Coordinates of N, CA and C in Angstrom, one line a residue:
M15 N -69.1 -56.8 -33.1 CA -70.5 -56.2 -33.4 C -70.4 -54.7 -33.4
K16 N -70.7 -54.1 -34.5 CA -70.7 -52.6 -34.6 C -72.1 -52.1 -34.3
T17 N -72.1 -51.1 -33.3 CA -73.4 -50.7 -32.8 C -73.6 -49.2 -33.1
L18 N -74.8 -48.8 -33.5 CA -75.2 -47.4 -33.7 C -76.2 -47.0 -32.7
I19 N -75.9 -45.9 -32.0 CA -76.9 -45.4 -31.0 C -77.4 -44.1 -31.6
I20 N -78.7 -43.9 -31.6 CA -79.4 -42.7 -32.0 C -80.0 -42.1 -30.7
T21 N -79.6 -40.9 -30.3 CA -80.1 -40.3 -29.1 C -80.8 -39.0 -29.5
G22 N -81.3 -38.3 -28.5 CA -82.3 -37.3 -28.7 C -81.9 -35.9 -29.0
G23 N -80.6 -35.6 -29.4 CA -80.2 -34.3 -29.7 C -80.5 -33.9 -31.1
K24 N -79.9 -32.8 -31.6 CA -80.2 -32.3 -32.9 C -79.7 -33.3 -34.0
I25 N -80.6 -33.7 -34.9 CA -80.2 -34.6 -35.9 C -81.3 -34.6 -37.0
S26 N -80.9 -34.6 -38.2 CA -81.8 -34.6 -39.3 C -82.0 -36.0 -39.8
A27 N -83.2 -36.3 -40.3 CA -83.5 -37.7 -40.8 C -82.5 -38.0 -42.0
D28 N -82.2 -37.1 -42.9 CA -81.4 -37.3 -44.0 C -80.0 -37.7 -43.5
F29 N -79.4 -37.0 -42.5 CA -78.1 -37.3 -42.0 C -78.1 -38.7 -41.4
A30 N -79.2 -39.0 -40.6 CA -79.3 -40.3 -40.0 C -79.3 -41.5 -41.0
L31 N -80.0 -41.2 -42.1 CA -80.1 -42.2 -43.1 C -78.8 -42.6 -43.7
T32 N -77.8 -41.7 -43.8 CA -76.5 -42.1 -44.3 C -75.8 -43.2 -43.6
F33 N -76.2 -43.4 -42.3 CA -75.6 -44.4 -41.5 C -76.1 -45.8 -41.7
F34 N -77.2 -45.8 -42.5 CA -77.8 -47.1 -42.8 C -77.6 -47.6 -44.3
E35 N -77.1 -46.7 -45.1 CA -76.9 -46.9 -46.5 C -75.9 -48.1 -46.8
K36 N -74.8 -48.1 -46.0 CA -73.8 -49.2 -46.2 C -74.1 -50.4 -45.4
K37 N -75.1 -50.4 -44.6 CA -75.6 -51.6 -43.8 C -74.4 -52.2 -43.0
E38 N -73.6 -51.3 -42.3 CA -72.4 -51.8 -41.6 C -72.7 -52.0 -40.1
Y39 N -73.8 -51.6 -39.6 CA -74.1 -51.8 -38.2 C -74.9 -53.1 -37.9
D40 N -74.4 -53.8 -36.9 CA -75.0 -55.1 -36.5 C -76.2 -54.9 -35.5
C41 N -76.1 -53.8 -34.8 CA -77.1 -53.5 -33.8 C -77.4 -52.0 -33.7
V42 N -78.7 -51.7 -33.6 CA -79.1 -50.3 -33.6 C -79.9 -50.1 -32.3
I43 N -79.5 -49.1 -31.5 CA -80.2 -48.7 -30.3 C -80.7 -47.3 -30.4
A44 N -82.0 -47.2 -30.1 CA -82.7 -45.9 -30.0 C -82.8 -45.5 -28.6
A45 N -82.2 -44.3 -28.2 CA -82.3 -43.8 -26.9 C -83.4 -42.7 -26.8
D46 N -84.5 -43.0 -26.2 CA -85.6 -42.1 -26.0 C -86.0 -41.4 -27.3
K47 N -85.9 -40.0 -27.4 CA -86.4 -39.3 -28.5 C -85.7 -39.6 -29.8
G48 N -84.5 -40.3 -29.8 CA -83.9 -40.7 -31.0 C -84.7 -41.7 -31.8
L49 N -85.7 -42.3 -31.1 CA -86.6 -43.2 -31.8 C -87.4 -42.5 -32.9
E50 N -87.7 -41.2 -32.6 CA -88.6 -40.5 -33.6 C -87.9 -40.4 -34.9
V51 N -86.6 -40.2 -34.9 CA -85.8 -40.1 -36.2 C -85.9 -41.4 -37.0
L52 N -85.7 -42.5 -36.3 CA -85.8 -43.9 -36.9 C -87.3 -44.1 -37.4
D53 N -88.2 -43.7 -36.6 CA -89.6 -43.9 -37.0 C -89.9 -43.2 -38.3
K54 N -89.4 -42.0 -38.5 CA -89.6 -41.2 -39.8 C -89.0 -42.0 -41.0
L55 N -87.9 -42.7 -40.7 CA -87.2 -43.4 -41.7 C -87.7 -44.9 -41.9
C56 N -88.7 -45.2 -41.1 CA -89.3 -46.6 -41.1 C -88.2 -47.6 -40.8
I57 N -87.3 -47.3 -39.9 CA -86.2 -48.3 -39.5 C -86.5 -48.7 -38.1
K58 N -86.5 -50.0 -37.9 CA -86.8 -50.6 -36.6 C -85.5 -50.9 -35.9
P59 N -85.3 -50.3 -34.7 CA -84.1 -50.5 -33.9 C -84.1 -51.9 -33.3
D60 N -82.9 -52.4 -32.9 CA -82.9 -53.7 -32.2 C -83.3 -53.5 -30.7
Y61 N -83.0 -52.3 -30.1 CA -83.4 -52.0 -28.8 C -83.9 -50.5 -28.7
I62 N -84.8 -50.3 -27.8 CA -85.3 -48.9 -27.5 C -85.1 -48.8 -26.0
I63 N -84.5 -47.7 -25.6 CA -84.2 -47.5 -24.1 C -84.4 -46.1 -23.7
G64 N -85.0 -45.9 -22.6 CA -85.2 -44.5 -22.1 C -86.3 -44.4 -21.1
D65 N -86.5 -43.2 -20.5 CA -87.7 -43.0 -19.6 C -88.8 -42.4 -20.4
F66 N -88.5 -42.1 -21.7 CA -89.5 -41.7 -22.7 C -90.3 -40.4 -22.3
D67 N -89.7 -39.5 -21.5 CA -90.3 -38.3 -21.1 C -90.4 -37.3 -22.2
S68 N -89.6 -37.4 -23.2 CA -89.6 -36.5 -24.3 C -90.0 -37.1 -25.7
L69 N -90.5 -38.3 -25.6 CA -90.9 -39.0 -26.8 C -92.4 -38.7 -27.1
T70 N -92.7 -38.6 -28.4 CA -94.1 -38.3 -28.8 C -95.0 -39.4 -28.3
A71 N -96.1 -39.0 -27.7 CA -97.0 -40.0 -27.1 C -97.5 -41.0 -28.1
G72 N -97.6 -42.3 -27.8 CA -98.2 -43.3 -28.6 C -97.2 -44.0 -29.6
I73 N -96.0 -43.4 -29.7 CA -95.1 -44.0 -30.7 C -94.6 -45.4 -30.3
L74 N -94.5 -45.6 -29.0 CA -94.0 -46.9 -28.6 C -94.9 -48.1 -28.9
C75 N -96.2 -47.7 -29.1 CA -97.2 -48.8 -29.3 C -96.9 -49.6 -30.6
E76 N -96.1 -49.0 -31.5 CA -95.8 -49.7 -32.8 C -94.7 -50.6 -32.7
Y77 N -94.0 -50.8 -31.5 CA -92.8 -51.6 -31.4 C -93.1 -52.7 -30.4
Q78 N -92.3 -53.8 -30.6 CA -92.4 -55.0 -29.8 C -91.9 -54.7 -28.3
E79 N -92.7 -55.2 -27.4 CA -92.4 -54.9 -26.0 C -91.0 -55.5 -25.6
E80 N -90.6 -56.6 -26.1 CA -89.4 -57.2 -25.7 C -88.1 -56.4 -26.2
K81 N -88.3 -55.5 -27.1 CA -87.2 -54.6 -27.5 C -87.1 -53.3 -26.7
I82 N -88.1 -53.1 -25.8 CA -88.1 -51.8 -25.1 C -87.6 -52.0 -23.6
V83 N -86.7 -51.1 -23.3 CA -86.1 -51.1 -21.9 C -86.6 -49.8 -21.3
K84 N -87.6 -49.9 -20.4 CA -88.2 -48.7 -19.8 C -87.5 -48.3 -18.5
L85 N -87.0 -47.0 -18.5 CA -86.3 -46.6 -17.3 C -87.1 -45.6 -16.4
N86 N -86.8 -45.6 -15.2 CA -87.5 -44.7 -14.3 C -87.1 -43.2 -14.6
P87 N -88.0 -42.3 -14.8 CA -87.6 -40.9 -15.0 C -86.8 -40.3 -13.9
E88 N -86.9 -40.7 -12.7 CA -86.1 -40.2 -11.6 C -84.9 -41.1 -11.4
K89 N -83.9 -40.9 -12.3 CA -82.7 -41.7 -12.3 C -81.5 -40.8 -12.2
D90 N -80.4 -41.5 -11.9 CA -79.1 -40.7 -11.8 C -78.2 -40.8 -13.0
F91 N -78.8 -41.1 -14.2 CA -78.0 -41.2 -15.4 C -79.0 -40.8 -16.5
T92 N -78.4 -40.5 -17.7 CA -79.1 -40.1 -18.8 C -79.5 -41.3 -19.7
D93 N -80.5 -41.1 -20.6 CA -80.8 -42.2 -21.5 C -79.6 -42.6 -22.4
T94 N -78.8 -41.6 -22.8 CA -77.7 -41.9 -23.6 C -76.7 -42.8 -22.8
E95 N -76.5 -42.5 -21.6 CA -75.6 -43.3 -20.8 C -76.1 -44.7 -20.7
A96 N -77.4 -44.9 -20.5 CA -78.0 -46.2 -20.4 C -77.9 -46.9 -21.7
A97 N -78.0 -46.2 -22.9 CA -77.8 -46.9 -24.2 C -76.4 -47.4 -24.4
I98 N -75.4 -46.6 -23.9 CA -74.0 -47.0 -24.0 C -73.7 -48.2 -23.2
R99 N -74.2 -48.2 -22.0 CA -74.0 -49.3 -21.1 C -74.7 -50.6 -21.6
L100 N -75.9 -50.4 -22.2 CA -76.5 -51.5 -22.8 C -75.7 -52.1 -24.0
A101 N -75.2 -51.2 -24.8 CA -74.3 -51.7 -25.9 C -73.1 -52.5 -25.4
I102 N -72.5 -52.0 -24.4 CA -71.3 -52.7 -23.9 C -71.7 -54.0 -23.3
D103 N -72.8 -54.0 -22.6 CA -73.3 -55.3 -22.0 C -73.5 -56.4 -23.1
K104 N -73.8 -55.9 -24.3 CA -74.1 -56.9 -25.4 C -72.8 -57.3 -26.1
G105 N -71.7 -56.8 -25.6 CA -70.4 -57.3 -26.2 C -70.0 -56.7 -27.5
V106 N -70.2 -55.4 -27.7 CA -70.0 -54.7 -29.0 C -68.5 -54.5 -29.2
D107 N -68.1 -54.4 -30.5 CA -66.8 -54.1 -30.9 C -66.5 -52.6 -31.0
S108 N -67.5 -51.8 -31.4 CA -67.4 -50.4 -31.5 C -68.8 -49.7 -31.4
I109 N -68.8 -48.4 -31.0 CA -70.0 -47.7 -30.8 C -69.9 -46.4 -31.6
T110 N -70.9 -46.1 -32.4 CA -71.1 -44.8 -33.0 C -72.4 -44.2 -32.5
I111 N -72.3 -42.9 -32.0 CA -73.4 -42.2 -31.5 C -73.8 -41.0 -32.3
I112 N -75.0 -40.9 -32.8 CA -75.5 -39.7 -33.5 C -76.6 -39.1 -32.7
G113 N -76.9 -37.8 -32.9 CA -77.9 -37.2 -32.1 C -77.4 -36.8 -30.7
A114 N -76.1 -36.8 -30.5 CA -75.5 -36.5 -29.2 C -75.1 -35.0 -29.0
T115 N -75.2 -34.2 -30.1 CA -74.9 -32.8 -30.1 C -76.1 -32.0 -30.4
G116 N -76.0 -30.7 -30.3 CA -77.1 -29.8 -30.6 C -77.0 -28.5 -29.7
T117 N -78.1 -27.9 -29.4 CA -78.2 -26.6 -28.8 C -78.1 -26.7 -27.2
R118 N -78.3 -27.9 -26.7 CA -78.2 -28.1 -25.2 C -76.7 -28.4 -24.9
L119 N -75.9 -27.4 -24.6 CA -74.5 -27.6 -24.4 C -74.3 -28.5 -23.1
D120 N -75.2 -28.4 -22.2 CA -75.0 -29.3 -21.0 C -75.0 -30.8 -21.4
H121 N -75.9 -31.1 -22.3 CA -76.0 -32.5 -22.8 C -74.8 -32.8 -23.7
V122 N -74.3 -31.9 -24.5 CA -73.1 -32.1 -25.4 C -71.9 -32.4 -24.5
I123 N -71.7 -31.6 -23.5 CA -70.5 -31.8 -22.6 C -70.7 -33.2 -21.9
A124 N -71.9 -33.4 -21.4 CA -72.1 -34.7 -20.7 C -71.9 -35.9 -21.6
N125 N -72.3 -35.8 -22.9 CA -72.2 -36.9 -23.8 C -70.7 -37.2 -24.2
I126 N -70.0 -36.1 -24.3 CA -68.5 -36.3 -24.5 C -67.9 -37.0 -23.4
S127 N -68.3 -36.6 -22.1 CA -67.8 -37.3 -20.9 C -68.2 -38.8 -20.9
L128 N -69.3 -39.1 -21.4 CA -69.8 -40.5 -21.4 C -68.9 -41.4 -22.3
L129 N -68.1 -40.8 -23.2 CA -67.2 -41.6 -24.0 C -66.2 -42.3 -23.1
M130 N -66.0 -41.9 -21.8 CA -65.1 -42.5 -20.9 C -65.6 -44.0 -20.6
I131 N -66.9 -44.2 -20.7 CA -67.4 -45.6 -20.4 C -66.8 -46.6 -21.4
P132 N -67.0 -46.4 -22.7 CA -66.4 -47.3 -23.7 C -64.9 -47.3 -23.7
L133 N -64.3 -46.1 -23.4 CA -62.8 -46.1 -23.4 C -62.3 -47.0 -22.3
E134 N -62.9 -46.9 -21.1 CA -62.5 -47.8 -20.0 C -62.7 -49.3 -20.3
A135 N -63.8 -49.5 -21.1 CA -64.1 -50.9 -21.5 C -63.3 -51.4 -22.7
G136 N -62.4 -50.5 -23.3 CA -61.6 -50.9 -24.4 C -62.4 -51.0 -25.7
V137 N -63.5 -50.3 -25.8 CA -64.4 -50.3 -27.0 C -64.3 -48.9 -27.7
P138 N -63.8 -48.9 -29.0 CA -63.8 -47.6 -29.7 C -65.2 -47.0 -29.8
A139 N -65.2 -45.7 -29.5 CA -66.5 -45.0 -29.6 C -66.4 -43.6 -30.1
Y140 N -67.4 -43.2 -30.9 CA -67.4 -41.9 -31.6 C -68.7 -41.2 -31.4
I141 N -68.7 -39.9 -31.3 CA -69.9 -39.1 -31.4 C -69.7 -38.4 -32.8
I142 N -70.8 -38.5 -33.6 CA -70.7 -37.9 -35.0 C -71.9 -37.0 -35.2
D143 N -71.7 -35.8 -35.7 CA -72.7 -35.0 -36.3 C -72.3 -34.6 -37.7
E144 N -73.0 -33.7 -38.3 CA -72.8 -33.4 -39.7 C -71.4 -32.7 -39.9
N145 N -70.9 -32.1 -38.9 CA -69.6 -31.4 -39.0 C -68.5 -31.9 -38.2
N146 N -68.7 -32.8 -37.3 CA -67.7 -33.3 -36.4 C -67.7 -34.8 -36.1
R147 N -66.5 -35.3 -35.8 CA -66.4 -36.6 -35.2 C -65.6 -36.5 -33.9
I148 N -66.1 -37.0 -32.8 CA -65.4 -36.8 -31.5 C -65.1 -38.1 -30.9
R149 N -64.0 -38.2 -30.3 CA -63.6 -39.4 -29.6 C -62.7 -39.1 -28.4
L150 N -62.5 -40.0 -27.5 CA -61.4 -39.9 -26.5 C -60.3 -40.9 -26.8
I151 N -59.1 -40.5 -26.5 CA -58.0 -41.4 -26.7 C -57.1 -41.4 -25.4
D152 N -56.5 -42.5 -25.1 CA -55.5 -42.6 -24.0 C -54.2 -43.2 -24.4
K153 N -54.0 -43.4 -25.7 CA -52.8 -44.0 -26.2 C -52.5 -43.4 -27.6
T154 N -51.3 -43.8 -28.1 CA -50.9 -43.4 -29.4 C -52.0 -43.8 -30.5
T155 N -52.4 -42.8 -31.3 CA -53.4 -43.0 -32.3 C -53.0 -42.5 -33.7
E156 N -53.3 -43.3 -34.7 CA -53.0 -42.9 -36.1 C -54.3 -42.4 -36.8
L157 N -54.2 -41.3 -37.5 CA -55.2 -40.8 -38.4 C -54.8 -40.9 -39.8
T158 N -55.6 -41.3 -40.7 CA -55.3 -41.2 -42.1 C -56.1 -40.2 -42.8
R159 N -55.6 -39.5 -43.8 CA -56.3 -38.5 -44.5 C -57.6 -39.1 -45.1
E160 N -57.5 -40.3 -45.6 CA -58.6 -40.9 -46.3 C -59.8 -41.2 -45.3
D161 N -59.5 -41.5 -44.1 CA -60.5 -41.9 -43.1 C -60.9 -40.7 -42.3
C162 N -60.1 -39.6 -42.2 CA -60.4 -38.5 -41.3 C -61.7 -37.8 -41.7
F163 N -62.4 -37.4 -40.7 CA -63.8 -36.8 -40.9 C -63.6 -35.4 -41.6
G164 N -62.5 -34.7 -41.3 CA -62.2 -33.4 -41.9 C -60.8 -33.1 -41.7
D165 N -60.3 -32.0 -42.4 CA -58.9 -31.7 -42.3 C -58.5 -31.0 -41.0
N166 N -59.5 -30.4 -40.3 CA -59.3 -29.7 -39.1 C -59.3 -30.7 -37.9
V167 N -58.3 -30.7 -37.1 CA -58.2 -31.6 -35.9 C -57.9 -30.8 -34.7
S168 N -58.7 -30.9 -33.7 CA -58.4 -30.3 -32.4 C -58.2 -31.3 -31.3
L169 N -57.2 -31.0 -30.5 CA -56.9 -31.9 -29.4 C -57.0 -31.2 -28.1
I170 N -57.9 -31.6 -27.2 CA -58.2 -30.9 -26.0 C -58.0 -31.9 -24.8
P171 N -57.2 -31.5 -23.8 CA -57.0 -32.5 -22.7 C -58.3 -32.7 -21.9
Y172 N -58.6 -34.0 -21.7 CA -59.8 -34.3 -20.9 C -59.4 -34.6 -19.4
S173 N -58.2 -35.3 -19.3 CA -57.7 -35.4 -17.9 C -57.0 -34.1 -17.6
D174 N -56.6 -33.9 -16.3 CA -56.0 -32.6 -15.9 C -54.8 -32.3 -16.7
E175 N -54.0 -33.3 -17.1 CA -52.9 -33.1 -17.9 C -52.6 -34.3 -18.8
V176 N -52.2 -34.0 -20.0 CA -51.8 -35.1 -21.0 C -50.3 -34.9 -21.2
T177 N -49.5 -35.9 -21.0 CA -48.1 -35.7 -21.0 C -47.5 -36.4 -22.3
G178 N -46.3 -35.9 -22.7 CA -45.6 -36.5 -23.8 C -46.3 -36.4 -25.1
V179 N -47.0 -35.3 -25.4 CA -47.8 -35.2 -26.7 C -46.8 -34.9 -27.8
T180 N -46.8 -35.8 -28.8 CA -46.1 -35.6 -30.0 C -47.0 -35.7 -31.2
L181 N -46.9 -34.8 -32.1 CA -47.8 -34.8 -33.3 C -46.9 -34.8 -34.5
K182 N -47.2 -35.8 -35.4 CA -46.5 -36.0 -36.7 C -47.5 -36.0 -37.8
G183 N -47.2 -35.3 -38.9 CA -48.1 -35.2 -40.0 C -49.1 -34.1 -39.9
F184 N -48.9 -33.2 -39.0 CA -49.8 -32.1 -38.8 C -49.1 -30.8 -39.2
Y185 N -49.8 -29.7 -39.5 CA -49.2 -28.4 -39.8 C -48.5 -27.9 -38.6
Y186 N -49.1 -28.0 -37.4 CA -48.4 -27.6 -36.2 C -47.9 -28.9 -35.5
S187 N -46.6 -29.1 -35.5 CA -46.1 -30.3 -34.9 C -45.8 -30.0 -33.4
L188 N -45.7 -31.1 -32.7 CA -45.3 -31.0 -31.3 C -44.4 -32.2 -31.0
S189 N -43.5 -32.0 -30.0 CA -42.6 -33.0 -29.6 C -42.5 -33.1 -28.1
N190 N -43.0 -34.2 -27.6 CA -43.0 -34.5 -26.1 C -43.4 -33.3 -25.3
K191 N -44.6 -32.8 -25.6 CA -45.2 -31.6 -24.9 C -46.2 -32.0 -23.9
N192 N -46.2 -31.4 -22.8 CA -47.3 -31.6 -21.8 C -48.3 -30.5 -21.9
I193 N -49.6 -31.0 -22.0 CA -50.7 -30.0 -22.2 C -51.6 -30.2 -21.1
S194 N -51.9 -29.1 -20.4 CA -52.7 -29.1 -19.2 C -54.1 -28.4 -19.5
K195 N -55.1 -28.8 -18.7 CA -56.4 -28.1 -18.8 C -56.3 -26.7 -18.3
F196 N -55.3 -26.4 -17.5 CA -55.2 -25.1 -16.8 C -54.2 -24.2 -17.5
K197 N -53.4 -24.7 -18.4 CA -52.5 -23.8 -19.1 C -52.1 -24.5 -20.4
E198 N -51.9 -23.7 -21.4 CA -51.6 -24.2 -22.8 C -52.8 -25.0 -23.3
L199 N -54.0 -24.8 -22.8 CA -55.2 -25.6 -23.3 C -55.4 -25.3 -24.8
S200 N -55.1 -24.1 -25.3 CA -55.4 -23.8 -26.7 C -54.4 -24.3 -27.6
L201 N -53.3 -24.9 -27.1 CA -52.2 -25.4 -28.0 C -52.7 -26.4 -29.0
G202 N -53.7 -27.2 -28.7 CA -54.1 -28.2 -29.6 C -55.3 -27.9 -30.5
I203 N -55.8 -26.6 -30.5 CA -57.0 -26.2 -31.2 C -56.7 -25.9 -32.7
S204 N -57.5 -26.4 -33.5 CA -57.5 -26.1 -35.0 C -56.2 -26.4 -35.7
N205 N -55.7 -27.6 -35.5 CA -54.6 -28.1 -36.3 C -55.0 -28.6 -37.6
K206 N -54.1 -28.8 -38.5 CA -54.4 -29.3 -39.9 C -53.6 -30.5 -40.2
I207 N -54.3 -31.4 -40.9 CA -53.7 -32.6 -41.4 C -52.9 -32.3 -42.7
T208 N -51.6 -32.6 -42.8 CA -50.8 -32.3 -43.9 C -50.2 -33.5 -44.6
E209 N -50.3 -34.7 -44.0 CA -49.8 -35.9 -44.5 C -50.9 -37.0 -44.7
D210 N -50.6 -38.0 -45.5 CA -51.6 -39.1 -45.6 C -51.8 -39.8 -44.3
K211 N -50.8 -39.9 -43.5 CA -50.9 -40.6 -42.2 C -50.4 -39.6 -41.1
C212 N -51.2 -39.4 -40.1 CA -50.8 -38.6 -39.0 C -50.8 -39.4 -37.7
I213 N -49.9 -39.0 -36.8 CA -49.7 -39.7 -35.5 C -49.9 -38.8 -34.4
I214 N -50.7 -39.2 -33.4 CA -50.9 -38.5 -32.1 C -50.3 -39.4 -31.1
E215 N -49.1 -39.1 -30.5 CA -48.5 -39.9 -29.5 C -48.7 -39.2 -28.1
I216 N -49.1 -40.0 -27.1 CA -49.2 -39.5 -25.8 C -48.7 -40.5 -24.8
N217 N -48.0 -40.0 -23.8 CA -47.4 -40.9 -22.8 C -48.5 -41.3 -21.7
N218 N -49.2 -40.3 -21.3 CA -50.1 -40.5 -20.2 C -51.2 -39.4 -20.2
G219 N -52.5 -39.9 -19.9 CA -53.6 -38.9 -19.9 C -54.6 -39.3 -20.9
I220 N -55.7 -38.5 -21.0 CA -56.8 -38.7 -21.9 C -57.0 -37.4 -22.7
M221 N -57.2 -37.6 -24.0 CA -57.3 -36.4 -24.9 C -58.7 -36.6 -25.6
I222 N -59.4 -35.4 -25.8 CA -60.5 -35.3 -26.7 C -60.0 -35.0 -28.1
V223 N -60.3 -35.8 -29.0 CA -59.9 -35.6 -30.4 C -61.2 -35.2 -31.2
I224 N -61.2 -34.0 -31.8 CA -62.3 -33.6 -32.6 C -61.9 -33.3 -34.1
E225 N -62.4 -34.1 -35.0 CA -62.2 -33.9 -36.4 C -63.3 -33.1 -37.0
S226 N -63.0 -32.0 -37.6 CA -64.1 -31.1 -38.0 C -64.0 -30.8 -39.5
R227 N -65.2 -30.6 -40.1 CA -65.3 -30.3 -41.6 C -65.4 -28.8 -41.8
D228 N -65.8 -28.0 -40.8 CA -65.9 -26.6 -41.0 C -64.9 -25.8 -40.2

């Protein structure tokens, strides 16, 4: 089951609409203010979750109560985290999150960190905005030029160190290189895809992969 989560960061209705044109998602979850985007598009989510502290007053009245998961505003997790955990509890095969980036850098960093939850559950998960696709990887991963979000690819260590990094099919290749948060951090920034298929090999650790269009 492919699941789309719309959360409350910066997102245009036109961009959100592109995720519904192919009708490829089996489940749609609105996290708090993300519901406003769907409401503009007249799209009904399967679930609505949040404390609704940032949602326009009265908007929930238009939706069925059984689809709404109301959270306590004084909680130790974000609405986006709750949406991800709800998706995993439903037994999803993959998660795409939109509205998870924007001007609140604290939320952006936190949302990238939340990708650890599906990674540990063995569920592929992506944060996508108009310019970037972000994921976490902990094993060898193949990228294809056809499927890649953009030609620019940055690799940033999420764990303290990622060992045995080998890059094939990129402009800047690597062979069995260890990349640490505390040194050589910039080594993986702004690489370029040069082949139809590219390989990121890692022996141990967790890497942030950002495919960018700009």
